Short mmCIF file of C-alpha atoms in Angstrom, two decimals:
data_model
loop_
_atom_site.label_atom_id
_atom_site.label_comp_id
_atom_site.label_asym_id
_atom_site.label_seq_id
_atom_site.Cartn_x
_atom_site.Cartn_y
_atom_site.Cartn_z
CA UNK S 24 74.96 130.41 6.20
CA UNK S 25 71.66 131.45 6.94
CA UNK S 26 70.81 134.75 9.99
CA UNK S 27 68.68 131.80 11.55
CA UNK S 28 71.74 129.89 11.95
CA UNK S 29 74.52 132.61 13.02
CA UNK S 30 72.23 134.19 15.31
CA UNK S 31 71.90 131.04 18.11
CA UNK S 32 75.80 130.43 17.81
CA UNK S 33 76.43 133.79 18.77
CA UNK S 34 73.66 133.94 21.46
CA UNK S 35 75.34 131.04 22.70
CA UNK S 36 78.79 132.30 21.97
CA UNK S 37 77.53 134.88 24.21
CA UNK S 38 76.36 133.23 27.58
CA UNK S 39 79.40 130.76 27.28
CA UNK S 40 81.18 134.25 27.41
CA UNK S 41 79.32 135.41 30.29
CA UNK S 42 79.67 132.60 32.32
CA UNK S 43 83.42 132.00 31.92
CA UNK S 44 84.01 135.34 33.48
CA UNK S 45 82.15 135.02 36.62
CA UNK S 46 83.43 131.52 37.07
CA UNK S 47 86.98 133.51 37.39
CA UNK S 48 86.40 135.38 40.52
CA UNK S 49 87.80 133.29 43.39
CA UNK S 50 89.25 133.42 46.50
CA UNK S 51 92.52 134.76 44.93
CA UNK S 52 91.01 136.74 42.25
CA UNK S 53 88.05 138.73 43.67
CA UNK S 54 88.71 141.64 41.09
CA UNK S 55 89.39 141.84 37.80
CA UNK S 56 90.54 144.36 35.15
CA UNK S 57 89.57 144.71 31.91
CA UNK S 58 92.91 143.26 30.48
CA UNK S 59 92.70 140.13 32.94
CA UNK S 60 88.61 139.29 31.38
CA UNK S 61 90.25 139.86 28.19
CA UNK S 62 92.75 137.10 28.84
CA UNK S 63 90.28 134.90 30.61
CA UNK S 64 87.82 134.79 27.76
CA UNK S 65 90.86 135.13 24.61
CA UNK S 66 89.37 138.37 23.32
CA UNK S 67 89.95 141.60 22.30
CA UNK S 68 90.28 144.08 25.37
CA UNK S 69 87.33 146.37 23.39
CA UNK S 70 84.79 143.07 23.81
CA UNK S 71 85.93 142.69 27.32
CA UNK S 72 85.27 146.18 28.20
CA UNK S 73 81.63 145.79 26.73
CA UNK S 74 80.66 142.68 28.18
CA UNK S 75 81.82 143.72 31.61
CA UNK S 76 80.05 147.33 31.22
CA UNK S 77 76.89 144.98 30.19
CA UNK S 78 77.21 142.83 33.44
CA UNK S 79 77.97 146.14 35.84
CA UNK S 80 74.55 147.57 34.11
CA UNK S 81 72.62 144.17 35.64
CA UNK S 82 74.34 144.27 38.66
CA UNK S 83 76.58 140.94 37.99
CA UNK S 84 79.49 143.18 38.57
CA UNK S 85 80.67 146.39 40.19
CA UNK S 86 83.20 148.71 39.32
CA UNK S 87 85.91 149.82 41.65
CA UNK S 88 88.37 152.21 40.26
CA UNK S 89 89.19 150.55 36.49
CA UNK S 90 88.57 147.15 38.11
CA UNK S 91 85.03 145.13 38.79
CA UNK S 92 84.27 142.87 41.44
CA UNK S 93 80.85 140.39 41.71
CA UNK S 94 77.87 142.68 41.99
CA UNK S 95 75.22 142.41 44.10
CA UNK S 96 72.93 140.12 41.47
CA UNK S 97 75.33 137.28 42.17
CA UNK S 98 74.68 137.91 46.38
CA UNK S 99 70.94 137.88 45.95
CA UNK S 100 70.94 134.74 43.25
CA UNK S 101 73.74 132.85 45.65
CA UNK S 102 71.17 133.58 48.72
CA UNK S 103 68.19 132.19 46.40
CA UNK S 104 69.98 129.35 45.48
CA UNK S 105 71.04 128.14 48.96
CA UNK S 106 67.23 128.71 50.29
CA UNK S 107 66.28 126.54 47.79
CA UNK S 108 68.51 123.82 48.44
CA UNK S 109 66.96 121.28 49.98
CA UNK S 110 69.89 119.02 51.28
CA UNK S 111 70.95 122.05 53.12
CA UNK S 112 67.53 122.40 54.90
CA UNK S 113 67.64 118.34 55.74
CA UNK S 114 71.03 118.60 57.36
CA UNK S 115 70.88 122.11 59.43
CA UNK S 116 69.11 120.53 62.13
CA UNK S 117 72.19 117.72 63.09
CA UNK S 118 74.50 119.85 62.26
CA UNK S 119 73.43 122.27 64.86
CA UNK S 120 73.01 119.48 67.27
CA UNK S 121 76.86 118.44 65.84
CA UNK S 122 78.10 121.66 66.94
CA UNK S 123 75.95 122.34 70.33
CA UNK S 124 77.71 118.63 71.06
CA UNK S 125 81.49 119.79 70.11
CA UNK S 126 81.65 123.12 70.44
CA UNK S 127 83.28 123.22 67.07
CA UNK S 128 82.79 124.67 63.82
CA UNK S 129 80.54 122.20 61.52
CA UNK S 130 80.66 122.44 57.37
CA UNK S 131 78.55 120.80 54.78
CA UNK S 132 80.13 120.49 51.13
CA UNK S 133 79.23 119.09 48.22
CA UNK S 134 81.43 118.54 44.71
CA UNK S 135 81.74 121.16 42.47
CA UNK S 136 83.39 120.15 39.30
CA UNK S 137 87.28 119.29 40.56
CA UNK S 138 86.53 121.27 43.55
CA UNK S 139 84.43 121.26 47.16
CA UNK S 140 81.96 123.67 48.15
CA UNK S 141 81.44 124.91 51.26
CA UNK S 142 77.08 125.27 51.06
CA UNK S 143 76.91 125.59 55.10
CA UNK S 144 78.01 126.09 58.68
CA UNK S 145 77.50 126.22 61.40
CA UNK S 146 80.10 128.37 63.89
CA UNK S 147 81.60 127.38 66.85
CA UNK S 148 80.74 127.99 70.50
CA UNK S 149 84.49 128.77 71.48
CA UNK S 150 85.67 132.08 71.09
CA UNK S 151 88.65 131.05 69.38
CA UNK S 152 87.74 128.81 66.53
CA UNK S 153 88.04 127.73 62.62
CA UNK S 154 84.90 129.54 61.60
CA UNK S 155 85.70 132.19 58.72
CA UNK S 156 83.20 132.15 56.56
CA UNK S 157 83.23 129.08 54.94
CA UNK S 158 80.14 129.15 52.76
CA UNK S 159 80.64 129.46 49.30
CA UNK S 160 84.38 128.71 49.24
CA UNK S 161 86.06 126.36 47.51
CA UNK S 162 88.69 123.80 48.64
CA UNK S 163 91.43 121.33 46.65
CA UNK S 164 89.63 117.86 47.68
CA UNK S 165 93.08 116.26 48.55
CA UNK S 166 94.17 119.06 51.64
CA UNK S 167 90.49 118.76 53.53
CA UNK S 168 88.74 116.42 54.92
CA UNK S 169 85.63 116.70 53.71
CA UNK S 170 87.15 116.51 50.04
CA UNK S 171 88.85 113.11 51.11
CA UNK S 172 85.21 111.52 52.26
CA UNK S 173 84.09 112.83 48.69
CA UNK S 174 87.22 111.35 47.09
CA UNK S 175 86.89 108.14 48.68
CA UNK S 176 82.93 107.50 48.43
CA UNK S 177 83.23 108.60 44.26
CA UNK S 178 81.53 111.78 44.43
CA UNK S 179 85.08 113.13 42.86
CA UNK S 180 87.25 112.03 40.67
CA UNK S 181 91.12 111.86 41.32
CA UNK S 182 92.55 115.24 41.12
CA UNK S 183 95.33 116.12 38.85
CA UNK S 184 97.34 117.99 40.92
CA UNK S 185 98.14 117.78 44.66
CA UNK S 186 98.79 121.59 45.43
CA UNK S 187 101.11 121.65 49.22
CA UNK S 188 99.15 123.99 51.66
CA UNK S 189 100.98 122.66 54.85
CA UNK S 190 103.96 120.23 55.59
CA UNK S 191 100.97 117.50 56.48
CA UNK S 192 99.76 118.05 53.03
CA UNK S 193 99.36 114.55 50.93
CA UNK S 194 100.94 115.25 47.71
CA UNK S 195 101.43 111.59 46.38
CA UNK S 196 98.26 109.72 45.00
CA UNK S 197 99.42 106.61 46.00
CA UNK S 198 99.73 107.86 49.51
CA UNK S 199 96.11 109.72 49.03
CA UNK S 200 94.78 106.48 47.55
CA UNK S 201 95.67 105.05 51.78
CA UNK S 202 94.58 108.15 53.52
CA UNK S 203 91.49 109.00 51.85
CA UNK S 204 89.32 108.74 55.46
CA UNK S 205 92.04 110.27 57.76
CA UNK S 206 92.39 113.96 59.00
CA UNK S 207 93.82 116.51 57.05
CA UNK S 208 94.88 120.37 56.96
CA UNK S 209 94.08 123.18 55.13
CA UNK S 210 95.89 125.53 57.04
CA UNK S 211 98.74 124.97 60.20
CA UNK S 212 97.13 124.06 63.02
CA UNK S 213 92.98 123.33 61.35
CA UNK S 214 92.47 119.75 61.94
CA UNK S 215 89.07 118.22 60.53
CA UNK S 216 86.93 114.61 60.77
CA UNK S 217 84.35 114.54 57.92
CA UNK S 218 81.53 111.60 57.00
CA UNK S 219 79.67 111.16 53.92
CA UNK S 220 76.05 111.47 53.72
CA UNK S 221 74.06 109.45 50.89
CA UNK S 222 71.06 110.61 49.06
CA UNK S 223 68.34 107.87 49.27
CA UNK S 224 69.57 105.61 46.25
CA UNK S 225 73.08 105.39 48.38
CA UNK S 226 74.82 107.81 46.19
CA UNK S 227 77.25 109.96 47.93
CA UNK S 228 76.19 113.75 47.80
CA UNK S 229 78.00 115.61 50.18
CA UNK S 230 80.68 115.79 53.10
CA UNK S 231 80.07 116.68 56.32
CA UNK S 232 82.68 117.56 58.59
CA UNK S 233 83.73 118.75 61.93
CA UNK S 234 87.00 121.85 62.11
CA UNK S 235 88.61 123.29 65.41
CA UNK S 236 92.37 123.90 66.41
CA UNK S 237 94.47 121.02 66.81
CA UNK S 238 95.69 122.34 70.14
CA UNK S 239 91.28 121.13 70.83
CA UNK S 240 90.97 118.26 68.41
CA UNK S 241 93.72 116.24 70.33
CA UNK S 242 94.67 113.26 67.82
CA UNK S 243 92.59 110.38 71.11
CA UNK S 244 89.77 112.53 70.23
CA UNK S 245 89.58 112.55 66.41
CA UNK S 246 88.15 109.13 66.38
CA UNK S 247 85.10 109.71 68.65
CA UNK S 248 84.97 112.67 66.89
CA UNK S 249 84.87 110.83 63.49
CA UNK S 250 81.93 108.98 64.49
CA UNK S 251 80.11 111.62 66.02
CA UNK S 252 80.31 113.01 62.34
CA UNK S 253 78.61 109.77 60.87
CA UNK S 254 76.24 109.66 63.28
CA UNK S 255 74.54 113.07 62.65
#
């Protein structure tokens, strides 16, 4: 085998490398060790260590102690990215009205792979409410409501697995197959109404939803609620 053919392999060998391990932070993993990037990627602990040192020089990660976290590249890329996104820029307008209406917190999310991705908010008025940072975290479709409007409309495919977060939890496909447009819980006491907005050839693109306390969002007012949603 020729240089001119090892060389692109490994180049892309490489990036594949790369972008497995930043695709392994999460919400339960924000750092790593050098042992855990070895595992992620199935190599040597001595190619982890370089390819993380590599990433820390760029600023993709930083180290704390023996252990990196996301760097501040990823912040100002993340930032870019969102600014550039147009469908957020369509939909902050009415989902500011949305919110100014309710009072409650108001998400946008699109698919992302199996998952759902928070891309905006906009906080509540209340002083106690559901707002926590939501962009840029990632939900299980079947335990929000927003995932469900994403389920149903075919901008997901089934999931495989029906993780329990709360006792209301759907954790049967056959039952999430009937429930795919009603309320559900992420954590005790979050309620949610989502609708699905379409992208000009009718395609479903994204989820937006409305979250506040259930004590709030009484069940007689989830369905005005619901179309409030559908109507921004």
């Amino acid at each position: 085998m020729s240089e001119s053919e090892v060389a692109p392999n490994a180049t892309y060998q490489s990036a594949e490398r790369v972008l497995t391990l930043l695709k392994s932070f999460d919400d339960s993993q924000m750092e790593l060790g050098v042992a855990d990037i070895a595992r992620a990627l199935s190599v040597h602990k001595s190619t982890a260590s370089r390819l993380a040192a590599a990433l820390e020089r760029t600023g993709f990660l930083t180290r704390v102690g023996r252990r990196y976290r996301l760097g501040v590249e990823i912040i100002r890329l993340g930032t870019l990215a969102l600014r550039s996104f147009d469908l957020v820029a369509t939909m902050q307008p009415a989902m500011e009205k949305l919110s100014q209406r309710t009072g409650e917190t108001v998400n946008l999310a699109v698919p992302d792979g199996e998952d759902v991705l928070n891309v905006a908010e906009v906080p509540s008025t209340y002083i106690l409410s559901s707002s926590g940072g939501w962009i840029g975290r990632r939900t299980r479709p079947h335990a929000v409501a927003n995932g469900k409007v994403l389920l149903a409309y075919g901008a997901l495919g089934p999931p495989r697995e029906l993780e329990r977060y709360t006792p209301q939890t759907i954790t049967s496909l056959d039952a999430l197959a009937t429930e795919l447009a009603a309320v559900a819980e992420l954590e005790e006491g979050l309620v949610a109404v989502a609708a699905p907005v379409f992208d000009p050839t009718g395609a479903c693109v994204a989820a937006l939803s409305i979250t506040g306390p259930e004590y709030r969002m009484l069940p007689e007012m989830l369905d005005s609620l619901g179309r409030l949603c559908a109507s921004a």
